[in-house]
């Protein structure tokens, strides 16, 4: 038969909540946003903003081009109204598929790689569509352009991740304004 002996416990020291918060803040690691705020802006940020603005402007130009392209395709290839509207549909269907694809690619291989190839997918088929020998080829090339345009938003994700918090929204809005500038350019 064992007897347990009680040990005398020292009274617990009272800890104030303010002391605990200060201790936790002192031990906590800084977040990525804290580090980006501390680093500030550099050449990378300005190049990223320029790339985002140019891609967004290219997106606007492609959408505005559709209003001119449909009547030209109708005249050049003798298509009727239903096929003419198909030209618009394949571009936006390509954009939808491209947005999903480029987003997944950006998450897997990096935003820079995804954005580069998305813009190549806009430029090359966009230039080749000027030389399309028939309407089916034009449809396929414009669908590829739409697929690339779906990736034109990738830099905005990167900007939201790496720009310092104080002016992050301002920079993203500035790059978004390139859509309006490009639309005015096409209209003018």
Coordinates of N, CA and C in Angstrom, one line a residue:
X1 N 0.8 -1.2 0.0 CA 0.0 0.0 0.0 C 0.9 1.2 0.0
X2 N 0.8 2.1 -1.1 CA 1.7 3.3 -1.2 C 0.9 4.5 -0.8
X3 N 1.6 5.4 -0.2 CA 1.1 6.7 0.1 C 1.7 7.7 -0.8
X4 N 0.9 8.5 -1.3 CA 1.4 9.6 -2.1 C 1.6 10.8 -1.3
X5 N 2.7 11.4 -1.5 CA 2.9 12.7 -0.8 C 2.6 13.9 -1.7
X6 N 2.0 14.8 -1.1 CA 1.7 16.0 -1.9 C 2.9 17.0 -1.8
X7 N 3.3 17.4 -2.9 CA 4.3 18.4 -3.0 C 3.7 19.8 -2.8
X8 N 4.4 20.6 -2.2 CA 3.9 22.0 -2.1 C 4.2 22.8 -3.4
X9 N 3.1 23.4 -3.9 CA 3.3 24.1 -5.1 C 3.5 25.6 -4.8
X10 N 4.3 26.2 -5.6 CA 4.5 27.6 -5.5 C 3.3 28.3 -6.1
X11 N 2.9 29.4 -5.5 CA 1.7 30.1 -6.1 C 2.1 30.6 -7.5
X12 N 1.1 30.4 -8.5 CA 1.4 30.8 -9.9 C 1.5 32.4 -9.9
X13 N 2.4 32.8 -10.7 CA 2.6 34.2 -10.9 C 1.5 34.7 -11.8
X14 N 0.9 35.8 -11.5 CA -0.2 36.4 -12.3 C 0.5 37.1 -13.5
X15 N 0.0 36.7 -14.7 CA 0.5 37.3 -16.0 C -0.6 38.2 -16.5
X16 N -0.3 39.4 -16.8 CA -1.2 40.3 -17.4 C -1.3 40.0 -18.9
X17 N -2.5 40.3 -19.5 CA -2.8 40.0 -20.9 C -1.9 40.8 -21.8
X18 N -1.6 42.1 -21.4 CA -0.7 42.9 -22.2 C 0.7 42.3 -22.3
X19 N 1.2 41.7 -21.2 CA 2.5 41.1 -21.2 C 2.5 39.9 -22.2
X20 N 1.5 39.1 -22.2 CA 1.4 38.0 -23.1 C 1.4 38.4 -24.6
X21 N 0.6 39.4 -24.9 CA 0.6 39.9 -26.3 C 1.9 40.4 -26.7
X22 N 2.6 41.2 -25.9 CA 3.9 41.7 -26.2 C 4.9 40.6 -26.4
X23 N 4.8 39.5 -25.6 CA 5.7 38.4 -25.7 C 5.4 37.6 -27.0
X24 N 4.2 37.5 -27.3 CA 3.9 36.8 -28.6 C 4.3 37.6 -29.8
X25 N 4.1 38.9 -29.8 CA 4.6 39.7 -30.9 C 6.1 39.7 -31.0
X26 N 6.8 39.6 -29.9 CA 8.3 39.6 -30.0 C 8.8 38.3 -30.5
X27 N 8.1 37.2 -30.3 CA 8.5 35.9 -30.8 C 8.0 35.6 -32.2
X28 N 7.0 36.3 -32.6 CA 6.4 35.9 -33.9 C 7.3 36.3 -35.1
X29 N 7.3 35.5 -36.1 CA 8.0 35.8 -37.3 C 7.2 36.8 -38.1
X30 N 7.9 37.6 -38.9 CA 7.2 38.6 -39.7 C 6.5 37.8 -40.9
X31 N 5.4 38.3 -41.3 CA 4.7 37.7 -42.4 C 5.4 38.2 -43.7
X32 N 5.0 37.5 -44.8 CA 5.5 37.9 -46.1 C 5.1 39.4 -46.4
X33 N 3.9 39.7 -46.1 CA 3.5 41.1 -46.3 C 4.3 42.1 -45.5
X34 N 4.7 41.7 -44.3 CA 5.6 42.6 -43.5 C 6.9 42.8 -44.2
X35 N 7.4 41.7 -44.7 CA 8.7 41.7 -45.4 C 8.6 42.5 -46.7
X36 N 7.5 42.4 -47.5 CA 7.4 43.1 -48.7 C 7.2 44.6 -48.4
X37 N 6.6 44.9 -47.3 CA 6.5 46.3 -46.9 C 7.8 46.9 -46.5
X38 N 8.6 46.1 -45.9 CA 10.0 46.6 -45.5 C 10.9 46.7 -46.7
X39 N 10.8 45.8 -47.7 CA 11.6 45.9 -48.8 C 11.3 47.1 -49.7
X40 N 10.0 47.4 -49.9 CA 9.6 48.6 -50.7 C 9.5 48.2 -52.1
X41 N 9.7 49.3 -52.9 CA 9.6 49.1 -54.4 C 11.0 49.1 -55.0
X42 N 11.1 48.4 -56.1 CA 12.3 48.3 -56.9 C 12.1 48.1 -58.3
X43 N 13.1 47.9 -59.1 CA 12.9 47.7 -60.6 C 12.0 46.6 -60.9
X44 N 12.0 45.5 -60.1 CA 11.1 44.4 -60.4 C 9.7 44.8 -60.4
X45 N 9.3 45.6 -59.4 CA 7.9 46.1 -59.3 C 7.5 46.9 -60.5
X46 N 8.4 47.8 -60.9 CA 8.0 48.6 -62.1 C 7.9 47.8 -63.4
X47 N 8.8 46.8 -63.5 CA 8.7 46.0 -64.7 C 7.5 45.1 -64.7
X48 N 7.1 44.6 -63.5 CA 5.9 43.8 -63.4 C 4.7 44.7 -63.7
X49 N 4.6 45.9 -63.2 CA 3.5 46.8 -63.5 C 3.4 47.1 -65.0
X50 N 4.5 47.3 -65.6 CA 4.6 47.6 -67.0 C 4.1 46.4 -67.8
X51 N 4.6 45.2 -67.4 CA 4.1 44.0 -68.1 C 2.6 43.7 -67.9
X52 N 2.1 44.0 -66.7 CA 0.7 43.8 -66.5 C -0.1 44.8 -67.3
X53 N 0.4 46.1 -67.4 CA -0.4 47.1 -68.1 C -0.4 46.7 -69.6
X54 N 0.8 46.3 -70.2 CA 0.8 46.0 -71.6 C 0.0 44.8 -71.9
X55 N -0.1 43.8 -71.1 CA -0.9 42.6 -71.3 C -2.4 42.9 -71.2
X56 N -2.7 43.8 -70.3 CA -4.1 44.2 -70.1 C -4.5 45.1 -71.3
X57 N -3.6 45.9 -71.9 CA -3.9 46.7 -73.1 C -4.1 45.8 -74.3
X58 N -3.2 44.7 -74.4 CA -3.4 43.8 -75.5 C -4.7 43.1 -75.4
X59 N -5.2 42.7 -74.2 CA -6.5 42.1 -74.0 C -7.6 43.1 -74.5
X60 N -7.5 44.3 -74.1 CA -8.5 45.3 -74.6 C -8.5 45.5 -76.1
X61 N -7.3 45.5 -76.7 CA -7.2 45.6 -78.1 C -7.8 44.4 -78.8
X62 N -7.6 43.2 -78.3 CA -8.2 42.0 -78.9 C -9.7 42.0 -78.8
X63 N -10.2 42.5 -77.7 CA -11.7 42.5 -77.6 C -12.3 43.6 -78.5
X64 N -11.6 44.7 -78.6 CA -12.1 45.8 -79.5 C -11.9 45.4 -81.0
X65 N -10.9 44.6 -81.2 CA -10.7 44.1 -82.6 C -11.9 43.3 -83.1
X66 N -12.5 42.6 -82.2 CA -13.6 41.7 -82.6 C -14.7 42.5 -83.3
X67 N -15.0 43.7 -82.9 CA -16.0 44.5 -83.6 C -15.7 44.8 -85.0
X68 N -14.4 44.9 -85.3 CA -13.9 45.2 -86.7 C -13.7 43.9 -87.5
X69 N -13.3 42.9 -86.8 CA -13.0 41.6 -87.4 C -14.2 40.9 -88.0
X70 N -15.3 40.9 -87.3 CA -16.5 40.2 -87.8 C -17.0 40.7 -89.1
X71 N -17.2 42.0 -89.4 CA -17.6 42.4 -90.7 C -16.6 42.1 -91.8
X72 N -15.3 42.2 -91.4 CA -14.2 41.9 -92.4 C -14.2 40.4 -92.7
X73 N -14.4 39.5 -91.8 CA -14.5 38.1 -92.0 C -15.7 37.8 -92.9
X74 N -16.8 38.5 -92.6 CA -18.0 38.2 -93.4 C -17.8 38.6 -94.9
X75 N -17.1 39.7 -95.1 CA -16.8 40.2 -96.5 C -15.8 39.3 -97.1
X76 N -14.7 38.9 -96.4 CA -13.6 38.2 -97.0 C -14.0 36.7 -97.3
X77 N -14.8 36.1 -96.4 CA -15.0 34.7 -96.5 C -16.5 34.4 -96.9
X78 N -17.3 35.4 -97.0 CA -18.7 35.2 -97.4 C -19.5 34.4 -96.4
X79 N -19.3 34.6 -95.1 CA -20.0 33.8 -94.1 C -21.3 34.6 -93.7
X80 N -22.3 33.8 -93.3 CA -23.6 34.4 -92.9 C -23.5 34.9 -91.4
X81 N -24.6 35.5 -90.9 CA -24.7 36.1 -89.6 C -24.4 35.1 -88.5
X82 N -24.8 33.8 -88.6 CA -24.6 32.9 -87.6 C -23.1 32.5 -87.4
X83 N -22.5 32.3 -88.6 CA -21.1 32.0 -88.5 C -20.2 33.2 -88.1
X84 N -20.7 34.4 -88.4 CA -20.0 35.6 -88.0 C -20.0 35.7 -86.5
X85 N -21.2 35.4 -85.8 CA -21.2 35.4 -84.4 C -20.4 34.3 -83.8
X86 N -20.2 33.2 -84.5 CA -19.3 32.1 -84.0 C -17.9 32.6 -83.8
X87 N -17.5 33.5 -84.6 CA -16.2 34.1 -84.4 C -16.0 34.8 -83.0
X88 N -17.1 35.5 -82.6 CA -17.0 36.1 -81.3 C -17.1 35.0 -80.2
X89 N -17.9 34.0 -80.4 CA -18.0 32.9 -79.4 C -16.8 32.2 -79.1
X90 N -16.0 31.8 -80.2 CA -14.8 31.0 -80.0 C -13.7 31.8 -79.2
X91 N -13.7 33.1 -79.4 CA -12.7 33.9 -78.7 C -13.0 33.9 -77.2
X92 N -14.3 34.1 -76.8 CA -14.7 34.1 -75.4 C -14.6 32.7 -74.8
X93 N -14.9 31.7 -75.6 CA -14.8 30.3 -75.1 C -13.3 30.0 -74.8
X94 N -12.4 30.5 -75.7 CA -11.0 30.3 -75.5 C -10.5 31.1 -74.3
X95 N -11.1 32.3 -74.0 CA -10.7 33.0 -72.8 C -11.1 32.2 -71.6
X96 N -12.3 31.7 -71.6 CA -12.7 30.9 -70.4 C -11.8 29.7 -70.1
X97 N -11.5 28.9 -71.2 CA -10.6 27.8 -71.0 C -9.2 28.3 -70.6
X98 N -8.7 29.4 -71.2 CA -7.4 29.9 -70.9 C -7.3 30.4 -69.5
X99 N -8.3 31.0 -69.0 CA -8.2 31.5 -67.6 C -8.0 30.3 -66.6
X100 N -8.7 29.2 -66.9 CA -8.5 28.1 -66.0 C -7.1 27.5 -66.2
X101 N -6.7 27.3 -67.4 CA -5.4 26.7 -67.7 C -4.3 27.5 -67.2
X102 N -4.3 28.8 -67.5 CA -3.1 29.7 -67.1 C -3.1 29.8 -65.6
X103 N -4.2 29.8 -65.0 CA -4.2 29.9 -63.5 C -3.5 28.7 -62.9
X104 N -3.9 27.5 -63.4 CA -3.3 26.3 -62.9 C -1.8 26.2 -63.2
X105 N -1.5 26.6 -64.4 CA -0.1 26.6 -64.8 C 0.7 27.6 -64.0
X106 N 0.2 28.7 -63.7 CA 0.9 29.7 -62.8 C 1.1 29.2 -61.4
X107 N 0.1 28.5 -60.9 CA 0.3 27.9 -59.6 C 1.3 26.8 -59.5
X108 N 1.4 26.1 -60.6 CA 2.4 25.0 -60.7 C 3.8 25.4 -61.0
X109 N 3.9 26.2 -62.1 CA 5.3 26.5 -62.6 C 5.7 28.0 -62.4
X110 N 4.8 28.8 -61.8 CA 5.2 30.2 -61.6 C 4.5 31.2 -62.5
X111 N 4.2 32.3 -61.9 CA 3.5 33.3 -62.6 C 4.2 33.9 -63.8
X112 N 5.5 34.0 -63.7 CA 6.3 34.6 -64.8 C 6.2 33.7 -66.1
X113 N 6.4 32.4 -65.9 CA 6.4 31.4 -67.0 C 5.0 31.4 -67.6
X114 N 4.0 31.4 -66.8 CA 2.6 31.3 -67.3 C 2.3 32.6 -68.1
X115 N 2.6 33.7 -67.6 CA 2.3 35.0 -68.2 C 3.1 35.1 -69.6
X116 N 4.3 34.7 -69.6 CA 5.1 34.8 -70.8 C 4.4 33.9 -71.9
X117 N 4.1 32.7 -71.6 CA 3.5 31.8 -72.6 C 2.1 32.2 -73.0
X118 N 1.4 32.8 -72.0 CA 0.0 33.3 -72.4 C 0.1 34.5 -73.4
X119 N 1.1 35.3 -73.2 CA 1.3 36.5 -74.2 C 1.8 36.0 -75.5
X120 N 2.6 34.9 -75.5 CA 3.1 34.3 -76.8 C 1.9 33.8 -77.5
X121 N 1.0 33.2 -76.7 CA -0.3 32.6 -77.3 C -1.2 33.6 -77.8
X122 N -1.1 34.8 -77.3 CA -1.9 35.9 -77.9 C -1.2 36.5 -79.2
X123 N 0.1 36.7 -79.1 CA 0.8 37.3 -80.2 C 0.9 36.5 -81.5
X124 N 1.3 35.2 -81.4 CA 1.6 34.4 -82.5 C 0.3 34.1 -83.3
X125 N -0.7 33.5 -82.7 CA -2.0 33.3 -83.4 C -2.6 34.6 -83.9
X126 N -2.4 35.7 -83.1 CA -3.0 37.0 -83.5 C -2.4 37.5 -84.8
X127 N -1.1 37.3 -84.9 CA -0.5 37.7 -86.2 C -0.8 36.8 -87.3
X128 N -0.9 35.5 -87.0 CA -1.2 34.5 -88.1 C -2.6 34.6 -88.5
X129 N -3.5 35.1 -87.7 CA -4.9 35.2 -88.1 C -5.1 36.3 -89.2
X130 N -4.1 37.2 -89.4 CA -4.2 38.1 -90.5 C -3.9 37.4 -91.8
X131 N -3.3 36.3 -91.8 CA -3.0 35.5 -93.0 C -3.9 34.3 -93.2
X132 N -5.0 34.2 -92.4 CA -5.8 33.0 -92.5 C -6.4 32.8 -93.9
X133 N -6.2 31.6 -94.5 CA -6.7 31.4 -95.8 C -8.2 31.1 -95.9
X134 N -8.8 30.6 -94.8 CA -10.2 30.4 -94.8 C -10.8 30.6 -93.4
X135 N -12.1 30.6 -93.4 CA -12.8 30.9 -92.1 C -12.6 29.9 -91.0
X136 N -12.4 28.7 -91.3 CA -12.2 27.7 -90.3 C -10.8 27.9 -89.6
X137 N -9.8 28.3 -90.4 CA -8.5 28.6 -89.9 C -8.6 29.8 -89.0
X138 N -9.3 30.8 -89.5 CA -9.5 32.1 -88.7 C -10.1 31.8 -87.4
X139 N -11.2 30.9 -87.4 CA -11.8 30.5 -86.1 C -10.8 29.9 -85.1
X140 N -10.0 28.9 -85.7 CA -9.1 28.2 -84.8 C -8.0 29.2 -84.2
X141 N -7.5 30.1 -85.1 CA -6.5 31.0 -84.6 C -7.1 32.0 -83.6
X142 N -8.3 32.5 -83.8 CA -8.9 33.4 -82.9 C -9.3 32.7 -81.5
X143 N -9.6 31.4 -81.6 CA -9.8 30.7 -80.4 C -8.5 30.6 -79.6
X144 N -7.4 30.4 -80.3 CA -6.1 30.3 -79.6 C -5.7 31.7 -79.0
X145 N -6.1 32.8 -79.7 CA -5.9 34.1 -79.2 C -6.7 34.3 -77.9
X146 N -7.9 33.9 -77.9 CA -8.8 34.0 -76.7 C -8.2 33.1 -75.6
X147 N -7.6 32.0 -75.9 CA -7.0 31.1 -74.9 C -5.8 31.9 -74.2
X148 N -5.1 32.5 -75.0 CA -3.9 33.3 -74.5 C -4.4 34.5 -73.6
X149 N -5.5 35.2 -74.1 CA -6.0 36.3 -73.4 C -6.5 35.9 -72.0
X150 N -6.9 34.7 -71.9 CA -7.3 34.2 -70.5 C -6.2 34.3 -69.5
X151 N -5.0 34.3 -69.9 CA -3.8 34.4 -69.0 C -3.4 35.8 -68.8
X152 N -4.1 36.8 -69.3 CA -3.6 38.2 -69.2 C -3.7 38.7 -67.8
X153 N -4.5 38.0 -66.9 CA -4.7 38.5 -65.6 C -3.6 38.0 -64.6
X154 N -2.7 37.1 -65.0 CA -1.8 36.5 -64.1 C -0.9 37.5 -63.4
X155 N -0.4 38.6 -64.1 CA 0.4 39.6 -63.3 C -0.3 40.3 -62.2
X156 N -1.6 40.4 -62.3 CA -2.4 41.1 -61.3 C -2.3 40.2 -60.0
X157 N -2.3 38.9 -60.1 CA -2.2 38.0 -59.0 C -0.8 38.2 -58.3
X158 N 0.2 38.3 -59.2 CA 1.5 38.5 -58.7 C 1.7 39.8 -58.0
X159 N 1.1 40.9 -58.6 CA 1.2 42.2 -58.0 C 0.5 42.2 -56.6
X160 N -0.6 41.5 -56.5 CA -1.3 41.4 -55.2 C -0.5 40.7 -54.2
X161 N 0.4 39.8 -54.6 CA 1.2 39.1 -53.7 C 2.4 39.8 -53.3
X162 N 3.1 40.5 -54.2 CA 4.4 41.0 -53.8 C 4.6 42.6 -53.7
X163 N 3.5 43.3 -54.0 CA 3.6 44.8 -53.9 C 3.4 45.1 -52.4
X164 N 4.1 46.1 -51.9 CA 3.9 46.6 -50.5 C 2.4 47.0 -50.3
X165 N 1.9 46.7 -49.1 CA 0.4 46.9 -48.9 C 0.0 48.4 -49.0
X166 N 0.8 49.3 -48.7 CA 0.4 50.7 -48.6 C -0.1 51.2 -50.0
X167 N 0.5 50.8 -51.1 CA 0.1 51.3 -52.4 C -0.3 50.2 -53.4
X168 N -0.5 49.0 -52.9 CA -0.8 47.8 -53.7 C -2.0 48.1 -54.6
X169 N -3.1 48.5 -54.0 CA -4.3 48.7 -54.8 C -4.2 49.8 -55.8
X170 N -3.4 50.9 -55.5 CA -3.1 51.9 -56.4 C -2.4 51.4 -57.6
X171 N -1.4 50.6 -57.5 CA -0.7 50.1 -58.6 C -1.5 49.2 -59.5
X172 N -2.3 48.3 -58.8 CA -3.2 47.4 -59.6 C -4.2 48.2 -60.4
X173 N -4.8 49.3 -59.8 CA -5.7 50.1 -60.5 C -5.1 50.9 -61.6
X174 N -3.8 51.3 -61.4 CA -3.1 52.0 -62.5 C -2.9 51.1 -63.7
X175 N -2.6 49.8 -63.4 CA -2.4 48.9 -64.5 C -3.7 48.5 -65.2
X176 N -4.8 48.5 -64.4 CA -6.1 48.3 -65.0 C -6.6 49.4 -65.9
X177 N -6.1 50.6 -65.6 CA -6.4 51.7 -66.5 C -5.9 51.6 -67.9
X178 N -4.9 50.7 -68.1 CA -4.4 50.5 -69.5 C -5.5 49.9 -70.4
X179 N -6.5 49.2 -69.8 CA -7.6 48.8 -70.7 C -8.3 50.0 -71.3
X180 N -8.7 51.0 -70.5 CA -9.3 52.1 -71.1 C -8.5 52.9 -72.1
X181 N -7.2 53.0 -71.8 CA -6.3 53.7 -72.7 C -6.2 53.0 -74.0
X182 N -6.1 51.7 -74.0 CA -6.1 50.9 -75.2 C -7.4 51.0 -76.0
X183 N -8.5 51.0 -75.3 CA -9.8 51.1 -76.0 C -10.0 52.4 -76.6
X184 N -9.5 53.5 -76.0 CA -9.5 54.8 -76.6 C -8.6 54.9 -77.8
X185 N -7.5 54.2 -77.8 CA -6.6 54.1 -78.9 C -7.3 53.5 -80.1
X186 N -8.0 52.4 -79.9 CA -8.7 51.7 -81.0 C -9.8 52.5 -81.5
X187 N -10.5 53.2 -80.6 CA -11.7 54.0 -81.0 C -11.2 55.2 -81.8
X188 N -10.0 55.7 -81.5 CA -9.6 57.0 -82.1 C -9.0 56.7 -83.4

